[in-house]
Coordinates of C-alpha atoms in Angstrom, one line a residue:
Chain A
M1 CA 63.1 7.2 147.8
E2 CA 63.5 7.2 144.1
Q3 CA 66.4 4.9 144.3
Q4 CA 64.4 2.5 146.4
E5 CA 61.5 2.5 143.9
Y6 CA 63.9 1.7 141.1
M7 CA 65.0 -1.3 143.1
L8 CA 61.5 -2.7 143.4
N9 CA 60.1 -4.7 140.5
Q10 CA 56.7 -3.7 138.9
E11 CA 54.7 -6.0 141.2
E12 CA 56.3 -4.7 144.4
Q13 CA 55.9 -1.1 143.3
V14 CA 52.2 -1.6 142.7
V15 CA 51.6 -3.4 146.0
F16 CA 53.4 -0.5 147.7
K17 CA 51.2 2.1 146.0
L18 CA 48.0 0.2 146.5
R19 CA 48.6 -0.4 150.2
S20 CA 49.2 3.3 150.9
L21 CA 46.1 4.2 148.8
Y22 CA 43.8 1.9 150.7
R23 CA 45.3 3.1 154.0
Q24 CA 44.5 6.7 153.1
Y25 CA 40.9 5.8 152.9
G26 CA 40.8 4.1 156.2
Y27 CA 41.1 0.4 155.2
Q28 CA 42.6 -1.8 157.8
Q29 CA 45.3 -4.2 156.7
Y30 CA 44.1 -7.8 157.3
K31 CA 46.5 -10.7 157.7
M32 CA 45.3 -14.2 157.5
S33 CA 46.7 -17.6 158.0
N34 CA 47.9 -19.6 155.0
F35 CA 45.4 -22.4 155.5
E36 CA 41.7 -22.7 155.8
E37 CA 39.4 -25.6 156.4
Y38 CA 38.4 -27.2 153.1
D39 CA 34.7 -27.2 154.0
L40 CA 34.5 -23.4 153.5
Y41 CA 35.5 -23.8 149.8
A42 CA 33.6 -27.0 149.2
E43 CA 30.4 -25.3 150.2
N44 CA 31.0 -22.3 148.0
K45 CA 32.8 -23.8 145.0
N46 CA 31.2 -21.7 142.4
F47 CA 32.4 -18.5 144.0
L48 CA 36.0 -19.4 143.3
V49 CA 37.6 -18.4 140.0
S50 CA 39.1 -21.9 139.6
Q51 CA 37.5 -24.7 141.5
N52 CA 40.6 -26.7 142.1
V53 CA 42.0 -26.3 145.6
I54 CA 45.2 -27.8 147.0
T55 CA 44.2 -29.8 150.1
F56 CA 46.1 -31.7 152.8
T57 CA 45.4 -33.2 156.1
G58 CA 46.1 -30.9 159.0
A59 CA 47.8 -32.0 162.3
N60 CA 44.4 -32.6 163.9
G61 CA 43.2 -34.8 161.0
K62 CA 41.0 -32.2 159.4
L63 CA 41.1 -31.6 155.7
M64 CA 42.7 -28.2 155.1
A65 CA 43.3 -26.1 152.0
L66 CA 45.9 -23.7 150.8
K67 CA 43.7 -20.7 150.3
P68 CA 42.5 -20.2 146.7
D69 CA 40.7 -17.0 147.6
V70 CA 40.7 -14.3 150.2
T71 CA 37.2 -12.9 150.2
L72 CA 35.6 -16.0 151.6
S73 CA 37.9 -16.1 154.6
I74 CA 37.4 -12.4 155.3
I75 CA 33.7 -12.6 155.3
K76 CA 33.7 -15.8 157.4
N77 CA 35.7 -14.0 160.0
S78 CA 34.1 -10.6 159.9
P79 CA 31.8 -9.6 162.9
D80 CA 28.1 -10.0 162.1
E81 CA 27.0 -6.4 162.6
P82 CA 24.7 -5.4 159.7
E83 CA 24.5 -1.7 160.9
D84 CA 28.3 -1.2 161.1
L85 CA 30.7 -0.9 158.2
E86 CA 34.0 -2.7 158.3
K87 CA 36.7 -1.7 155.8
V88 CA 39.6 -4.1 155.3
C89 CA 42.4 -4.5 152.7
Y90 CA 44.8 -7.4 152.2
N91 CA 47.8 -8.5 150.2
E92 CA 48.0 -12.3 150.1
N93 CA 49.3 -15.2 148.2
V94 CA 46.6 -17.5 146.8
Y95 CA 46.9 -20.8 145.1
R96 CA 44.7 -21.6 142.1
V97 CA 44.8 -23.2 138.7
D98 CA 46.0 -20.8 136.0
G99 CA 43.7 -20.6 133.0
G100 CA 46.6 -20.7 130.5
S101 CA 48.8 -23.6 131.8
H102 CA 46.2 -25.7 133.7
E103 CA 48.7 -26.0 136.6
F104 CA 48.6 -24.7 140.1
K105 CA 50.2 -21.4 140.6
E106 CA 51.0 -19.1 143.5
L107 CA 49.5 -15.7 142.7
V108 CA 49.7 -12.4 144.6
Q109 CA 46.3 -10.9 145.2
T110 CA 45.7 -7.5 146.6
G111 CA 42.3 -6.0 147.3
L112 CA 39.8 -4.6 149.7
E113 CA 36.4 -5.4 151.1
C114 CA 33.6 -3.3 152.6
I115 CA 31.3 -5.4 154.8
G116 CA 28.2 -4.4 156.7
H117 CA 25.8 -1.6 155.9
I118 CA 26.6 -0.7 152.2
D119 CA 25.1 2.6 151.1
L120 CA 25.6 4.6 147.9
Y121 CA 28.7 6.3 149.1
A122 CA 30.4 3.0 150.0
M123 CA 29.7 1.7 146.5
G124 CA 31.0 4.9 144.9
E125 CA 34.1 4.8 147.0
V126 CA 34.9 1.2 146.2
L127 CA 34.5 1.9 142.5
M128 CA 36.6 5.0 142.7
L129 CA 39.3 3.1 144.5
A130 CA 39.1 0.4 141.8
A131 CA 39.7 3.1 139.2
R132 CA 42.6 4.6 141.2
S133 CA 44.1 1.1 141.6
L134 CA 44.1 0.6 137.9
Q135 CA 45.5 4.0 137.3
S136 CA 48.5 3.2 139.5
I137 CA 49.2 0.2 137.3
H138 CA 48.9 2.0 134.0
P139 CA 47.6 5.4 133.0
N140 CA 45.6 3.9 130.1
Y141 CA 43.0 1.8 131.9
I142 CA 39.4 0.9 131.6
L143 CA 36.9 0.0 134.3
D144 CA 33.9 -1.9 133.1
V145 CA 30.8 -1.7 135.2
S146 CA 27.6 -3.7 135.0
H147 CA 24.5 -4.1 137.2
L148 CA 23.1 -7.6 137.6
A149 CA 19.8 -6.5 139.0
F150 CA 19.1 -4.6 135.7
V151 CA 19.5 -7.7 133.6
Q152 CA 17.6 -9.8 136.2
G153 CA 14.8 -7.3 136.1
I154 CA 14.4 -7.8 132.3
L155 CA 14.7 -11.6 132.6
D156 CA 12.0 -11.6 135.4
E157 CA 9.7 -9.6 133.1
A158 CA 10.3 -12.1 130.4
G159 CA 9.4 -15.0 132.8
L160 CA 12.2 -17.3 131.9
N161 CA 13.2 -20.4 133.8
E162 CA 16.7 -21.1 135.3
S163 CA 18.2 -22.9 132.3
Q164 CA 16.9 -20.4 129.8
R165 CA 18.3 -17.6 131.9
S166 CA 21.8 -19.1 132.0
E167 CA 21.6 -19.6 128.2
I168 CA 20.8 -15.9 127.7
L169 CA 23.5 -14.9 130.1
R170 CA 26.0 -17.1 128.3
C171 CA 25.2 -15.2 125.0
M172 CA 25.5 -11.9 126.8
N173 CA 28.8 -12.9 128.2
S174 CA 30.3 -13.5 124.7
K175 CA 28.4 -10.5 123.2
N176 CA 26.8 -13.0 120.8
T177 CA 23.9 -10.9 119.6
P178 CA 23.0 -13.2 116.6
E179 CA 22.5 -16.3 118.9
L180 CA 20.7 -14.2 121.5
S181 CA 18.1 -13.0 119.0
A182 CA 17.7 -16.6 117.7
L183 CA 17.0 -17.8 121.3
C184 CA 14.6 -14.9 122.0
A185 CA 12.7 -15.8 118.9
A186 CA 12.6 -19.5 119.7
W187 CA 11.3 -18.9 123.3
Q188 CA 8.8 -16.2 122.1
I189 CA 10.1 -13.6 124.4
R190 CA 8.1 -10.3 124.2
E191 CA 9.5 -8.3 121.4
D192 CA 10.4 -5.1 123.3
L193 CA 12.2 -7.2 126.0
A194 CA 14.1 -9.2 123.3
L195 CA 15.2 -5.9 121.8
S196 CA 16.3 -4.6 125.2
L197 CA 18.4 -7.7 125.8
Q198 CA 20.0 -7.4 122.4
E199 CA 20.8 -3.7 123.0
L200 CA 22.2 -4.5 126.4
T201 CA 24.4 -7.2 124.9
G202 CA 25.8 -4.9 122.2
L203 CA 26.1 -1.9 124.5
Y204 CA 29.6 -0.7 125.2
A205 CA 30.0 3.0 125.9
P206 CA 31.4 5.4 128.5
M207 CA 29.1 5.3 131.5
G208 CA 27.5 8.8 131.1
E209 CA 26.5 8.1 127.5
A210 CA 25.3 4.5 128.3
L211 CA 23.1 5.7 131.2
L212 CA 21.1 7.8 128.9
R213 CA 20.4 4.7 126.8
L214 CA 19.5 2.6 129.9
K215 CA 16.8 5.1 130.8
E216 CA 14.8 4.0 127.8
L217 CA 15.3 0.3 128.7
T218 CA 13.9 0.2 132.2
V219 CA 10.8 -2.0 132.5
N220 CA 10.0 -2.4 136.1
E221 CA 10.9 -1.3 139.7
K222 CA 13.9 -3.6 139.8
T223 CA 15.5 -2.1 136.7
Q224 CA 14.7 1.4 137.8
A225 CA 16.3 0.8 141.2
A226 CA 19.4 -0.6 139.4
L227 CA 19.5 2.5 137.2
D228 CA 19.2 4.8 140.1
E229 CA 22.1 3.1 141.8
L230 CA 24.3 3.3 138.7
S231 CA 23.5 7.0 138.2
G232 CA 24.2 7.7 141.9
V233 CA 27.6 5.9 141.6
Y234 CA 28.3 7.8 138.4
Q235 CA 27.8 11.2 140.1
L236 CA 30.4 10.1 142.7
L237 CA 32.9 9.0 140.0
C238 CA 32.4 12.3 138.2
A239 CA 33.3 14.1 141.5
D240 CA 36.6 12.2 141.4
A241 CA 37.1 13.0 137.7
C242 CA 37.7 9.3 136.8
Q243 CA 34.4 8.9 134.9
E244 CA 35.9 8.9 131.4
H245 CA 37.7 5.6 132.1
V246 CA 34.5 3.9 133.3
Y247 CA 32.4 2.0 130.8
L248 CA 29.1 0.2 131.1
D249 CA 29.3 -3.3 129.8
F250 CA 26.6 -5.9 130.4
S251 CA 28.8 -8.8 129.2
L252 CA 30.0 -9.0 132.8
T253 CA 27.7 -11.8 134.1
N254 CA 29.2 -12.9 137.4
D255 CA 27.5 -15.9 139.1
M256 CA 24.2 -14.6 140.4
Q257 CA 24.2 -17.1 143.2
Y258 CA 26.8 -14.9 145.0
Y259 CA 26.7 -11.5 143.3
N260 CA 23.9 -9.0 143.2
G261 CA 24.0 -5.4 142.1
L262 CA 27.1 -3.8 140.9
V263 CA 29.9 -5.9 139.3
F264 CA 33.0 -4.6 137.7
R265 CA 36.2 -5.6 136.0
G266 CA 39.4 -3.6 135.3
F267 CA 41.7 -3.8 132.3
V268 CA 45.0 -2.0 131.4
D269 CA 46.4 -1.5 128.0
G270 CA 48.8 -4.2 127.0
L271 CA 47.5 -7.1 129.2
P272 CA 45.2 -9.6 127.5
R273 CA 43.2 -10.5 130.6
S274 CA 41.5 -8.5 133.4
V275 CA 43.7 -7.4 136.3
L276 CA 40.9 -6.3 138.6
S277 CA 37.6 -8.0 139.4
G278 CA 34.9 -7.3 142.0
G279 CA 31.3 -6.6 142.8
R280 CA 28.6 -6.6 145.3
Y281 CA 28.1 -9.9 146.9
D282 CA 25.4 -9.7 149.6
K283 CA 24.2 -13.2 148.7
L284 CA 27.6 -14.7 149.6
V285 CA 27.4 -13.0 153.0
H286 CA 23.9 -14.4 153.5
R287 CA 25.0 -17.9 152.5
L288 CA 27.7 -17.7 155.1
G289 CA 24.9 -17.0 157.6
K290 CA 25.4 -13.3 158.2
Q291 CA 23.3 -10.2 157.8
G292 CA 24.3 -7.1 155.9
G293 CA 26.0 -6.7 152.6
A294 CA 29.5 -6.6 151.1
I295 CA 31.3 -5.1 148.2
G296 CA 34.9 -5.4 147.3
F297 CA 37.5 -6.2 144.6
A298 CA 40.7 -8.0 144.0
V299 CA 43.7 -6.9 141.9
Y300 CA 45.7 -9.8 140.4
L301 CA 49.4 -8.9 140.1
D302 CA 50.8 -12.0 138.4
L303 CA 50.3 -10.5 134.9
L304 CA 52.1 -7.3 135.6
E305 CA 55.5 -8.6 134.8
R306 CA 54.4 -8.7 131.2
L307 CA 53.9 -4.9 131.1
N308 CA 57.4 -3.8 131.4
R309 CA 59.6 -5.8 129.0
N310 CA 62.6 -3.5 128.6
Q311 CA 65.6 -5.3 130.1
Q312 CA 68.3 -3.6 132.1
P313 CA 71.3 -3.2 129.8
Y314 CA 73.7 -4.3 132.5
D315 CA 73.6 -6.8 135.3
V316 CA 76.1 -4.9 137.4
D317 CA 77.9 -1.5 137.2
V318 CA 81.4 -2.7 138.0
L319 CA 83.0 -6.1 137.6
L320 CA 86.1 -6.1 139.8
L321 CA 88.6 -8.8 139.1
Y322 CA 91.4 -9.8 141.5
G323 CA 94.2 -12.3 141.5
D324 CA 95.9 -14.6 144.1
D325 CA 98.3 -11.9 145.0
A326 CA 95.7 -9.2 145.7
D327 CA 95.6 -7.3 148.9
L328 CA 92.3 -8.3 150.4
T329 CA 92.0 -5.2 152.7
A330 CA 92.5 -2.9 149.7
L331 CA 90.0 -4.9 147.7
A332 CA 87.4 -4.6 150.4
Q333 CA 88.1 -0.9 150.6
T334 CA 87.7 -0.4 146.9
V335 CA 84.4 -2.3 146.9
R336 CA 83.1 -0.2 149.7
M337 CA 84.1 3.0 148.0
L338 CA 82.4 2.0 144.8
T339 CA 79.2 1.0 146.6
M340 CA 79.2 4.3 148.5
N341 CA 79.2 6.0 145.1
G342 CA 75.9 4.2 144.4
Q343 CA 77.4 1.6 142.0
S344 CA 76.8 -2.1 142.2
V345 CA 80.0 -4.1 142.3
K346 CA 80.7 -7.8 141.8
A347 CA 84.1 -8.9 142.9
Q348 CA 85.4 -12.2 141.6
R349 CA 88.6 -13.9 140.4
K350 CA 87.9 -14.5 136.8
E351 CA 85.7 -13.1 134.1
N352 CA 83.6 -15.9 132.6
G353 CA 81.8 -13.9 129.9
S354 CA 78.2 -14.3 131.0
L355 CA 77.9 -11.1 133.0
R356 CA 77.1 -7.8 131.4
Y357 CA 79.0 -5.0 133.1
R358 CA 79.4 -1.3 132.6
Q359 CA 83.0 -1.2 133.6
L360 CA 85.6 -3.9 134.0
L361 CA 88.3 -3.2 136.7
L362 CA 91.4 -5.2 137.7
M363 CA 92.8 -5.0 141.2
K364 CA 96.6 -4.5 141.0
E365 CA 99.1 -4.3 143.7
R366 CA 99.4 -0.6 143.5
G367 CA 95.8 0.3 142.7
V368 CA 93.0 -0.3 140.3
E369 CA 93.3 -0.5 136.5
I370 CA 90.4 0.1 134.2
L371 CA 90.3 -2.6 131.5
E372 CA 87.0 -1.8 129.7
T373 CA 84.3 0.8 129.9
H374 CA 80.9 0.7 128.1
D375 CA 78.5 3.6 128.2
Chain B
M1 CA 35.0 -10.5 102.6
F2 CA 37.4 -8.2 104.4
E3 CA 38.5 -6.9 101.1
A4 CA 35.0 -5.9 100.1
S5 CA 34.6 -4.2 103.5
G6 CA 37.6 -2.0 102.9
Y7 CA 40.2 -4.0 104.9
G8 CA 42.0 -5.5 101.9
C9 CA 45.6 -6.6 101.9
P10 CA 47.1 -6.9 98.4
S11 CA 50.2 -8.8 99.5
I12 CA 48.0 -11.7 100.7
H13 CA 47.5 -12.7 97.0
D14 CA 51.3 -13.1 96.5
Q15 CA 52.5 -16.6 96.0
N16 CA 54.8 -17.2 98.9
R17 CA 55.0 -18.9 102.3
K18 CA 54.7 -15.9 104.5
L19 CA 52.4 -16.1 107.5
I20 CA 52.0 -12.4 108.1
F21 CA 50.5 -9.8 105.7
E22 CA 50.3 -6.2 106.4
N23 CA 48.4 -3.2 104.9
E24 CA 49.5 -0.1 106.7
E25 CA 47.0 2.2 105.0
A26 CA 44.0 0.2 106.3
G27 CA 45.8 -0.3 109.6
V28 CA 45.4 -4.1 109.5
R29 CA 47.7 -7.1 109.7
Y30 CA 46.6 -10.6 108.9
F31 CA 48.1 -13.8 110.3
W32 CA 47.7 -17.2 108.7
V33 CA 47.3 -19.8 111.4
K34 CA 45.8 -23.2 111.8
P35 CA 42.0 -23.0 112.2
S36 CA 42.1 -24.6 115.7
D37 CA 44.7 -22.0 116.8
V38 CA 42.7 -18.9 115.8
A39 CA 40.8 -18.9 119.0
I40 CA 44.0 -19.3 121.0
Y41 CA 45.7 -16.3 119.3
V42 CA 42.7 -14.2 119.9
E43 CA 42.1 -15.3 123.5
H44 CA 45.7 -14.5 124.5
G45 CA 45.6 -11.1 122.7
A46 CA 48.2 -11.9 120.0
A47 CA 45.5 -11.0 117.5
D48 CA 42.7 -8.6 118.3
I49 CA 40.1 -10.3 116.1
G50 CA 39.8 -13.5 114.2
V51 CA 37.6 -15.7 112.1
A52 CA 36.9 -19.1 113.5
G53 CA 34.4 -21.9 113.0
K54 CA 31.7 -22.4 115.6
D55 CA 33.0 -26.0 116.0
I56 CA 36.3 -24.7 117.4
L57 CA 34.5 -22.3 119.7
L58 CA 32.2 -25.0 121.0
E59 CA 35.0 -27.4 121.5
Y60 CA 37.5 -25.2 123.3
E61 CA 35.1 -22.7 124.9
P62 CA 37.6 -19.9 124.8
D63 CA 36.8 -16.7 126.8
L64 CA 36.2 -14.1 124.1
Y65 CA 33.5 -12.2 122.3
E66 CA 31.6 -13.7 119.4
L67 CA 30.5 -10.7 117.5
L68 CA 29.1 -11.8 114.1
D69 CA 27.9 -14.9 112.3
L70 CA 29.7 -14.5 108.9
A71 CA 27.4 -17.1 107.3
V72 CA 30.2 -18.7 105.3
G73 CA 31.8 -22.1 105.7
K74 CA 28.4 -23.5 106.6
C75 CA 28.1 -27.1 107.6
R76 CA 26.8 -29.0 110.6
M77 CA 28.2 -31.1 113.5
A78 CA 26.5 -34.4 113.2
V79 CA 26.5 -38.0 114.5
A80 CA 27.1 -40.4 111.7
G81 CA 27.3 -44.2 111.5
P82 CA 27.0 -47.1 109.2
S83 CA 23.7 -47.1 107.3
V84 CA 22.8 -50.4 108.9
F85 CA 23.5 -49.1 112.4
R86 CA 20.8 -49.5 115.1
D87 CA 21.4 -47.8 118.4
D88 CA 21.1 -50.1 121.4
P89 CA 20.4 -47.9 124.4
G90 CA 21.3 -50.8 126.7
K91 CA 24.9 -50.5 125.9
T92 CA 27.6 -47.9 126.3
L93 CA 27.9 -46.1 123.0
R94 CA 31.4 -45.8 121.6
V95 CA 32.0 -42.5 119.9
A96 CA 35.0 -41.6 117.8
T97 CA 35.6 -37.9 117.3
K98 CA 37.9 -34.9 116.9
F99 CA 35.6 -33.0 119.1
P100 CA 35.4 -34.8 122.5
N101 CA 34.0 -31.8 124.3
I102 CA 31.1 -31.3 121.9
A103 CA 30.3 -35.0 121.9
R104 CA 30.4 -35.2 125.7
H105 CA 28.0 -32.3 126.1
Y106 CA 25.6 -33.7 123.5
Y107 CA 25.3 -37.1 125.1
A108 CA 25.4 -35.7 128.6
K109 CA 22.2 -33.8 127.8
Q110 CA 20.6 -37.1 126.9
S111 CA 22.2 -38.8 129.9
R112 CA 23.6 -41.4 127.6
A113 CA 26.7 -43.4 128.7
I114 CA 29.4 -43.1 126.1
D115 CA 33.1 -43.9 125.6
I116 CA 34.9 -41.2 123.7
I117 CA 37.7 -42.1 121.4
K118 CA 39.7 -39.1 120.5
L119 CA 41.1 -39.2 117.0
N120 CA 42.9 -36.5 114.9
G121 CA 41.9 -37.4 111.4
S122 CA 40.2 -39.9 109.1
I123 CA 37.4 -40.3 111.6
E124 CA 35.3 -42.1 109.0
L125 CA 37.5 -45.1 109.4
A126 CA 36.6 -45.8 113.0
P127 CA 33.2 -47.4 112.6
L128 CA 34.4 -49.3 109.6
L129 CA 37.1 -51.0 111.6
G130 CA 34.9 -51.5 114.6
L131 CA 36.8 -49.0 116.7
S132 CA 33.6 -47.2 117.5
D133 CA 29.8 -47.5 116.9
V134 CA 29.3 -43.9 115.6
I135 CA 31.3 -40.8 114.9
V136 CA 30.8 -37.1 115.8
D137 CA 32.2 -34.9 113.0
I138 CA 31.6 -32.0 110.7
V139 CA 29.4 -32.9 107.8
E140 CA 29.3 -30.6 104.8
T141 CA 27.7 -32.4 101.9
G142 CA 27.9 -35.9 103.2
T143 CA 29.9 -37.2 100.2
T144 CA 32.9 -38.4 102.3
L145 CA 30.5 -40.2 104.6
K146 CA 28.6 -41.8 101.7
E147 CA 31.8 -43.0 100.0
N148 CA 32.8 -44.8 103.2
G149 CA 29.4 -46.4 103.7
L150 CA 28.3 -44.0 106.4
E151 CA 25.4 -41.7 106.7
P152 CA 24.5 -38.8 109.0
L153 CA 22.1 -39.9 111.8
E154 CA 21.5 -36.8 114.0
T155 CA 22.4 -33.2 113.6
I156 CA 24.0 -31.7 116.8
V157 CA 24.4 -28.1 115.8
P158 CA 24.8 -26.0 112.6
I159 CA 28.2 -24.6 112.1
S160 CA 29.5 -21.5 110.3
A161 CA 32.4 -19.0 110.6
R162 CA 32.2 -16.4 113.3
L163 CA 34.0 -13.1 113.9
I164 CA 35.6 -13.3 117.3
A165 CA 37.4 -10.6 119.3
N166 CA 39.7 -10.5 122.3
K167 CA 37.8 -9.1 125.2
V168 CA 40.4 -6.5 126.2
S169 CA 41.2 -5.5 122.6
F170 CA 37.4 -4.9 122.1
K171 CA 37.6 -2.3 124.9
F172 CA 40.8 -0.5 124.0
K173 CA 40.2 -0.6 120.2
N174 CA 36.5 -0.3 120.4
T175 CA 36.0 2.3 117.6
E176 CA 38.0 0.3 115.1
I177 CA 36.5 -3.1 116.0
K178 CA 32.9 -1.7 115.9
A179 CA 33.5 -0.1 112.6
L180 CA 34.9 -3.3 111.1
C181 CA 32.0 -5.3 112.6
Q182 CA 29.5 -2.8 111.1
S183 CA 30.9 -3.0 107.6
L184 CA 31.3 -6.8 107.7
S185 CA 27.8 -7.1 108.9
E186 CA 26.5 -4.9 106.0
Y187 CA 28.5 -7.0 103.6
C188 CA 27.0 -10.2 104.9
Q189 CA 23.5 -8.8 104.7
E190 CA 24.2 -7.7 101.1
V191 CA 25.4 -11.2 100.2
K192 CA 22.3 -12.7 101.8
R193 CA 20.0 -10.4 99.9
Q194 CA 21.7 -11.3 96.7
H195 CA 21.5 -15.0 97.5
D196 CA 17.8 -14.8 98.3
K197 CA 17.1 -12.9 95.1
D198 CA 19.0 -15.5 93.1
S199 CA 17.2 -18.4 94.6
T200 CA 13.8 -16.7 94.1
L201 CA 14.7 -16.2 90.5
R202 CA 15.8 -19.8 90.1
R203 CA 12.6 -21.0 91.7
N204 CA 10.5 -18.8 89.4
A205 CA 12.5 -20.1 86.4
E206 CA 11.7 -23.7 87.4

């Protein structure tokens, strides 16, 4: 087993661990086709991380797309049973424009979705699995959690219009407290609400500590309900002893057309971008004409190769050279013997200098001669 | 400014061409990079924090935290044109600029049809040679404009230097970054207080 894990690269190891984790909690593996009708994405463009989609004309003349996202397809194809709870997980390739290079890339995305009747336990379980997923990537991880309804509650109270709301959210997203307070002053937002918004923007603390602060900031039923939900989820995380990695951060402002309630994002030490992202998106489910709710997350594995940079010192354990006169049966036997000892062998006629090997052997008529050994 | 807040780095004053300066005691390392690259270094996590002009942040819209307005390097982004210029709303406006994104946003808000001409320097030349009708550029005192027969027409947005932070570094190095932010903010307020006091004194003297 250990030998096999050593053979897998970082990305494959993580996929392997995540899949067995999700299976343990009763998530069914979901396999989907590579293509989807373009209409699905065109109607829900803002839900996508990057709005560019690779399209082509299908055999029947319909405009098709290489899937840029998995969640939309899963929700579209899920049964419409609001009282039931469906739990699925997936591991798929998706095609989207990479933020850094502005080119299309094939990315591996793993994740899970809970669709149907979402209660407190389901939310807690998804968050806990998100934390566990991050842990399996790196022991030093952080899961940031936010609750959109809490922010919305305060914005409702302040009576702001759509464009003002999006300006406020933009400031919160970049933790830009100076600009936020300037905006609040310009729009004459009630002073206590303005202070709450500033505090939420600056807030970044372990969840237990932050919840105490939030208690003082609730202004109406909506914020109270959001706070109750956060506290409930926090209890469940404590029960699983992963609460110290979970932080409250209101700079997560996912698109409110699709998301409501909990949203979260995961980071591991050493990677400059988030590797996990998810939330509660009942609104998306409703947009696709279904009842019930949904919560889920995706883990992006394309960045993982940056985590482990130490190179293998050797390309191959043994480089076995042989000449024209070599006995091929003996050569085959030697190769088999070495591989059975667990060594990797490359047999070739000439050494060209580009391969790094632990041992250099030469096949002679009467046996094998050791030419070089590094250790 | 960082020095006054306890994050000094003596070697930065040496006369040499080094790009990296380190002060192990304070636990800081400084990089000297092109202003327009600061946001890139920070966004990709090569630097945890940086100081960048608001103009760069507006132009490139990098995904990072903007923690503090340092209130230095103050100037404004403005539309400027020849002093005899009269805008004809019936025509497409030709705009030369180093900041196409900012210019586009500004005119899109007014639903004005424009042609953007992206230049990399000596923007003031464009209206003089008939390359464009107006320019969108940073204006500090207006001297350069005046010397070239131009004048500022409209202010788009005030600009100053901002303290920016990588989103992930902010999480994993939260204590350090918050402490730095705190002492910088205190320093800025102190400077502002001093400045206000000075100007009151001056006004009184007059």
